[in-house]
Tab-separated table of N, CA, C and O in Angstrom:
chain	number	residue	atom	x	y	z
A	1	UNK	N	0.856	-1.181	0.000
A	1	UNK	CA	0.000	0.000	0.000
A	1	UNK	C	0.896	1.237	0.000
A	1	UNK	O	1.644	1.180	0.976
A	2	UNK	N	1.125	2.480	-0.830
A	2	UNK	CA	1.128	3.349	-0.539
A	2	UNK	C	0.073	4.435	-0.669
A	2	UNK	O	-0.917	4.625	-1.376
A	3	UNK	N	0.738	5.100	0.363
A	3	UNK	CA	-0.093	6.377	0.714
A	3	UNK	C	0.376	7.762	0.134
A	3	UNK	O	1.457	8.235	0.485
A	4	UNK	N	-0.287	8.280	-0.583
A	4	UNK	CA	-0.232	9.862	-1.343
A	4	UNK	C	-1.169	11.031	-0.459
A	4	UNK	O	-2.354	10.708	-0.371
A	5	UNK	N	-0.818	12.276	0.171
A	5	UNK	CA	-1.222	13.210	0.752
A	5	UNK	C	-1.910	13.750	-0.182
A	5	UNK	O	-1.801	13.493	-1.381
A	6	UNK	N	-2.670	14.544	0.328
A	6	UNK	CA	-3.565	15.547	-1.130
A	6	UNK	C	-2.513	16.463	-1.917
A	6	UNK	O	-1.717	16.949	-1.113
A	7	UNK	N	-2.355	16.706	-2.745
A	7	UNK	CA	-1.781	17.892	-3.650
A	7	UNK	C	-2.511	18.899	-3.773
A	7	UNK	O	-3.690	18.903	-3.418
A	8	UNK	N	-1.973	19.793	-4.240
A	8	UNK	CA	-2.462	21.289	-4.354
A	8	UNK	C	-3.594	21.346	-5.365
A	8	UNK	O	-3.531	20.948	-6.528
A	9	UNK	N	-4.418	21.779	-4.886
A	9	UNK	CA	-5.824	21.994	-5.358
A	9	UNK	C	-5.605	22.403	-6.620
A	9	UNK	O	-4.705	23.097	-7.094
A	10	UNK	N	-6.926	21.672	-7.304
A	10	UNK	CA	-6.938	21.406	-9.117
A	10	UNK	C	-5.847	20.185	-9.536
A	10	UNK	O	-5.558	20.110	-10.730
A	11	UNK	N	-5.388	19.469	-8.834
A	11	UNK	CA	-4.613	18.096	-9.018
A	11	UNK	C	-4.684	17.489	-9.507
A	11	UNK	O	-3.777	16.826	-9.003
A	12	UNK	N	-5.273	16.470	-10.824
A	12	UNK	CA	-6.030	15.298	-11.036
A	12	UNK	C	-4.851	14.590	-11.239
A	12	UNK	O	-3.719	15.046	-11.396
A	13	UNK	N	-5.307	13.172	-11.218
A	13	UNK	CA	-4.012	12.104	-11.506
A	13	UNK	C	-5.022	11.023	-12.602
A	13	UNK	O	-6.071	10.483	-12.250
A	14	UNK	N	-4.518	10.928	-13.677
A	14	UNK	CA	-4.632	9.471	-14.764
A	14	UNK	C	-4.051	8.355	-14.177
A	14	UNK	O	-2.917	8.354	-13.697
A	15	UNK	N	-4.888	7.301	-14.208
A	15	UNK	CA	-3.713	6.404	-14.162
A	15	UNK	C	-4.506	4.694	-15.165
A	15	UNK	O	-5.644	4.226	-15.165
A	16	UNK	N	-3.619	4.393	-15.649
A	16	UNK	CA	-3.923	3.190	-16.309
A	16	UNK	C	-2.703	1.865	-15.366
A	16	UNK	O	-1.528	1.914	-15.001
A	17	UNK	N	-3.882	0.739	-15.290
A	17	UNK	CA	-3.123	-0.424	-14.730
A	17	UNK	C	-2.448	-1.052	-16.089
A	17	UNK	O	-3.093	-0.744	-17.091
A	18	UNK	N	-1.689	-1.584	-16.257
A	18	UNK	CA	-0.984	-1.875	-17.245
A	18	UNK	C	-0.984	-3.938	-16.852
A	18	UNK	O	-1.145	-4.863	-17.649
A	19	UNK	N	-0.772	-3.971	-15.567
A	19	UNK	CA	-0.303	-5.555	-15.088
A	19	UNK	C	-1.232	-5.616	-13.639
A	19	UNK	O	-1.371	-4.461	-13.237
A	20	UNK	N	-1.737	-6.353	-12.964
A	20	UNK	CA	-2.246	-6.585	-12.023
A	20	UNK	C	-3.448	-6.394	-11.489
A	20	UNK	O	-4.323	-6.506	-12.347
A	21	UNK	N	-3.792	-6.188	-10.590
A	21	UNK	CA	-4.992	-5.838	-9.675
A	21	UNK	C	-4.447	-4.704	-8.519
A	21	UNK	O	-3.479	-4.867	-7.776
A	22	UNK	N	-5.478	-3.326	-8.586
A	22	UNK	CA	-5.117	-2.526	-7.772
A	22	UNK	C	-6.568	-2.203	-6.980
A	22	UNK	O	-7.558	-2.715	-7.505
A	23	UNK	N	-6.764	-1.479	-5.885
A	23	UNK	CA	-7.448	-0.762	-5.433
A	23	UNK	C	-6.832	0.678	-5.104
A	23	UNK	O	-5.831	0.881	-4.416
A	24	UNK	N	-7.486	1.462	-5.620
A	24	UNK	CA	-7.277	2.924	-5.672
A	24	UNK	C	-8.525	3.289	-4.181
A	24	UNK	O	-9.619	2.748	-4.019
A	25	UNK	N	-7.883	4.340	-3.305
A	25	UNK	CA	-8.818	5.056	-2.569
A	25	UNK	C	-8.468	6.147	-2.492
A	25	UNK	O	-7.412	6.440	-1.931
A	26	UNK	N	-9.331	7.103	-3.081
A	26	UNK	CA	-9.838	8.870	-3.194
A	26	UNK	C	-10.574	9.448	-1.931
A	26	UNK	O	-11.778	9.421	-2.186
A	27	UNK	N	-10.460	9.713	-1.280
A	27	UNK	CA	-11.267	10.549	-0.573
A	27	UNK	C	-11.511	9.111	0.500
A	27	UNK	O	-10.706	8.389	1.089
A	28	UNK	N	-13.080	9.118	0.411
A	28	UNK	CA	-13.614	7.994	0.937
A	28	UNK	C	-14.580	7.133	-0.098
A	28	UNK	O	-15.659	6.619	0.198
A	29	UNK	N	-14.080	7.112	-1.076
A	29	UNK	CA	-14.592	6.222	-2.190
A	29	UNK	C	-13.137	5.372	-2.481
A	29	UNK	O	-11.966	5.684	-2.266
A	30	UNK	N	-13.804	4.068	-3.112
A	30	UNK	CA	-13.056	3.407	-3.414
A	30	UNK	C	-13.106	2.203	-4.641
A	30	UNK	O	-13.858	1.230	-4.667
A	31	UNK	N	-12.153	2.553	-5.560
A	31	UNK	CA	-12.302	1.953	-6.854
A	31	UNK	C	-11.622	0.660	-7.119
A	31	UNK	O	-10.581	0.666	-6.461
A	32	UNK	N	-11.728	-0.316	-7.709
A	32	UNK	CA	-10.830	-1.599	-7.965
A	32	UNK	C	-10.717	-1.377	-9.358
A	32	UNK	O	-11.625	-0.954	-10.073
A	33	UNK	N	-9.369	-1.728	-9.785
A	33	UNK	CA	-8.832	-2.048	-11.168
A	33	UNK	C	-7.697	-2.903	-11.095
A	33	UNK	O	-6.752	-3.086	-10.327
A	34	UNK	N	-8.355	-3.601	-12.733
A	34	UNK	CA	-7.213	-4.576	-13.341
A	34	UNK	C	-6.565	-4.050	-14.544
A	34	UNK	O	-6.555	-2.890	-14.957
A	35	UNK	N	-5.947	-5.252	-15.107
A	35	UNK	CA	-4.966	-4.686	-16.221
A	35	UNK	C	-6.007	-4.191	-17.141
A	35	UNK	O	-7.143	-4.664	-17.105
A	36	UNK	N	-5.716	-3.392	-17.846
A	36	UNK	CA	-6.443	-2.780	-18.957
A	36	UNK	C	-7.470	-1.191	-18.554
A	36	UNK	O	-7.771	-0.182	-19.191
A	37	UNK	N	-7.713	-1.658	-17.284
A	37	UNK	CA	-8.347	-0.418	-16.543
A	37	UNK	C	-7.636	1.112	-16.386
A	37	UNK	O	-6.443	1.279	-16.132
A	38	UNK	N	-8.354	1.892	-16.535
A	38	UNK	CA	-8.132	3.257	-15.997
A	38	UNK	C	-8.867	4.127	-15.158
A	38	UNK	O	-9.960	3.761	-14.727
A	39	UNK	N	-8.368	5.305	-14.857
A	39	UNK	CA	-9.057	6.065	-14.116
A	39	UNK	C	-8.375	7.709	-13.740
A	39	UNK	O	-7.190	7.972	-13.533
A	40	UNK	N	-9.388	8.525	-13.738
A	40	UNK	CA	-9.275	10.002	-14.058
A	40	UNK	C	-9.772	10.379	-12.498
A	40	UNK	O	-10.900	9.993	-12.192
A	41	UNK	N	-9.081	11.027	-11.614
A	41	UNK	CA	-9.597	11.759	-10.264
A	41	UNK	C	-8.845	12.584	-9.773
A	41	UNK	O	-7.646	12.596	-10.049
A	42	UNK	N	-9.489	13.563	-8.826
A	42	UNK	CA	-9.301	14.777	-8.102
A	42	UNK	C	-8.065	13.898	-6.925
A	42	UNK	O	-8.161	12.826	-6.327
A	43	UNK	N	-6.974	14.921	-6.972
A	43	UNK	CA	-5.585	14.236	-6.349
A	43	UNK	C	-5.635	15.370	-5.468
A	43	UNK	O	-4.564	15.334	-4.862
A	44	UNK	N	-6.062	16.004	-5.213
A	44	UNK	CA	-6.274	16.896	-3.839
A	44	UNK	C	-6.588	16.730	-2.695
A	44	UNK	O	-6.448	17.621	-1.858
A	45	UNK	N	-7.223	15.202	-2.337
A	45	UNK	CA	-7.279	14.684	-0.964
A	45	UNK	C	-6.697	13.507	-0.805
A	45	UNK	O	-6.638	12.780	-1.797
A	46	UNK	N	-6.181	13.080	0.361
A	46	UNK	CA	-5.650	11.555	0.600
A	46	UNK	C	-6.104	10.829	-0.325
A	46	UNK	O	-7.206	11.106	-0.798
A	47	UNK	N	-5.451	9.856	-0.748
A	47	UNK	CA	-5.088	9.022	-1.779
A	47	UNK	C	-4.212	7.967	-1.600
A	47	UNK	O	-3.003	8.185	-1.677
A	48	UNK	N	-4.800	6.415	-1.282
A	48	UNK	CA	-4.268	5.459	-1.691
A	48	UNK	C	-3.857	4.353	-2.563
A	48	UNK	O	-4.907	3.897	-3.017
A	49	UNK	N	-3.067	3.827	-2.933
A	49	UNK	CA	-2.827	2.576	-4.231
A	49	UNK	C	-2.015	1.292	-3.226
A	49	UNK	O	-0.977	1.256	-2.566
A	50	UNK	N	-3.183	0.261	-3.552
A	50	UNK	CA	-2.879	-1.042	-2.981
A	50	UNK	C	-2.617	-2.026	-4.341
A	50	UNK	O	-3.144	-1.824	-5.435
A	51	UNK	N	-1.788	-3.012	-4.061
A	51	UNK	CA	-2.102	-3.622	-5.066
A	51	UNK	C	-2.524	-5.209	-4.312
A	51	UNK	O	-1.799	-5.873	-3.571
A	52	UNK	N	-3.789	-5.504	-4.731
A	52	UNK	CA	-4.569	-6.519	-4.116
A	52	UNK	C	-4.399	-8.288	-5.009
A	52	UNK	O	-4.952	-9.357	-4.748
A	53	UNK	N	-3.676	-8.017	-5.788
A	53	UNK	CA	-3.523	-9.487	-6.523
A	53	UNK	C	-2.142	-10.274	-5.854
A	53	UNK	O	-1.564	-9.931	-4.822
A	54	UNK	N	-1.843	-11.248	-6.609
A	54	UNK	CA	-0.873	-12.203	-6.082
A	54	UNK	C	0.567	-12.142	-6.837
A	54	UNK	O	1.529	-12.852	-6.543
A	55	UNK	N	0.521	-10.755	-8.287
A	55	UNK	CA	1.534	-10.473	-8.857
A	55	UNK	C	1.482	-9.239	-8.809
A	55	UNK	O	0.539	-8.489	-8.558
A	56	UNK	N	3.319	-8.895	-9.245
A	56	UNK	CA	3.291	-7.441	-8.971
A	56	UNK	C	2.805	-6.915	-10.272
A	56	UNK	O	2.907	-7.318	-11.431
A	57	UNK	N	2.078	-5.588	-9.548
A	57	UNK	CA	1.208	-4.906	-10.559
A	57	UNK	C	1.803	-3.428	-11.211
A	57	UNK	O	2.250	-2.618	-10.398
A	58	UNK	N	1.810	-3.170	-12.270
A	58	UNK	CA	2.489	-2.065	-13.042
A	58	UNK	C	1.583	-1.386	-13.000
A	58	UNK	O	0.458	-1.886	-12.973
A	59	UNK	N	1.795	0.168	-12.975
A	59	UNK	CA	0.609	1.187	-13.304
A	59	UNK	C	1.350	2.461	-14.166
A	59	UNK	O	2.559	2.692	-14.124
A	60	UNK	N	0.418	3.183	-14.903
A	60	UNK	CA	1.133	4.248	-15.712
A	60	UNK	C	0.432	5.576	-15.300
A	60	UNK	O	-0.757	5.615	-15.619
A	61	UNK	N	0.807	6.418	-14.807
A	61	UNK	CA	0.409	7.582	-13.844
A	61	UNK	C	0.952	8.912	-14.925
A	61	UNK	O	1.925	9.004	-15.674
A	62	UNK	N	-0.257	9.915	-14.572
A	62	UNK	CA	-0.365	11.154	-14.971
A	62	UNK	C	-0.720	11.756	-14.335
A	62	UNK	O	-1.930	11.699	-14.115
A	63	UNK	N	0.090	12.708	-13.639
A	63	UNK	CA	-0.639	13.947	-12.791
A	63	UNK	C	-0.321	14.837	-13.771
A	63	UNK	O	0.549	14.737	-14.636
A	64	UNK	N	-1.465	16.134	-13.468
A	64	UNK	CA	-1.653	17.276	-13.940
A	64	UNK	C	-1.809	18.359	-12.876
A	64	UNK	O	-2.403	18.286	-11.800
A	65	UNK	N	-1.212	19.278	-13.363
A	65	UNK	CA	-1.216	20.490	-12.224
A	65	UNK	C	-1.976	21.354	-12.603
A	65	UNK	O	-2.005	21.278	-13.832
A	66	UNK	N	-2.968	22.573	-12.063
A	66	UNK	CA	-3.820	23.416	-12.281
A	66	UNK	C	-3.175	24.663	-13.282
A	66	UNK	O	-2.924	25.690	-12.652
A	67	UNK	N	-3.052	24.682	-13.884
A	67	UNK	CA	-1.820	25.991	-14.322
A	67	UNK	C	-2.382	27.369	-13.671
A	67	UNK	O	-3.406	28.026	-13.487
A	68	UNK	N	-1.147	27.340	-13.482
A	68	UNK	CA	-0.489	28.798	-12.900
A	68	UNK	C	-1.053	30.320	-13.498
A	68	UNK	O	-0.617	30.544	-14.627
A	69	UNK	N	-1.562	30.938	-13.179
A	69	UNK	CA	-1.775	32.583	-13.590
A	69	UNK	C	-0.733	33.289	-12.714
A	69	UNK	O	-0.543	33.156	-11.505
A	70	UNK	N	-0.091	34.083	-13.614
A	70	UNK	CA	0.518	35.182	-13.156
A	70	UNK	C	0.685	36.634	-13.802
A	70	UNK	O	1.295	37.514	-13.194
């Protein structure tokens, strides 16, 4: 299991499983994915990634940051 803190507001993170079985937890919802799966969410509150199968599981991650005005 790791654990991810919230990021700075407007955060989202992509992520596609590539190999395994994961459980993702957002907030207080909680999603399961396998290989082929993805998923698009708000990375601004606690955030966990378990990986719940019996092999190790690959994932391909995209965070995005809110852009900047100045």
């Amino acid at each position: 299991v790791e654990h991810a803190e919230a990021h700075s507001p407007g955060t989202t993170e992509n992520l596609v499983v590539a190999r395994g079985a994961i459980v993702i937890r957002v907030g207080k919802s909680r999603y399961e994915l396998a290989a082929g799966d993805s998923i698009v969410f708000d990375a601004d509150v606690d955030h966990d990634y378990e990986n719940v199968g019996d092999e190790e599981a690959w994932m391909y991650l995209v965070m995005t940051y809110p852009e900047r005005v100045t």
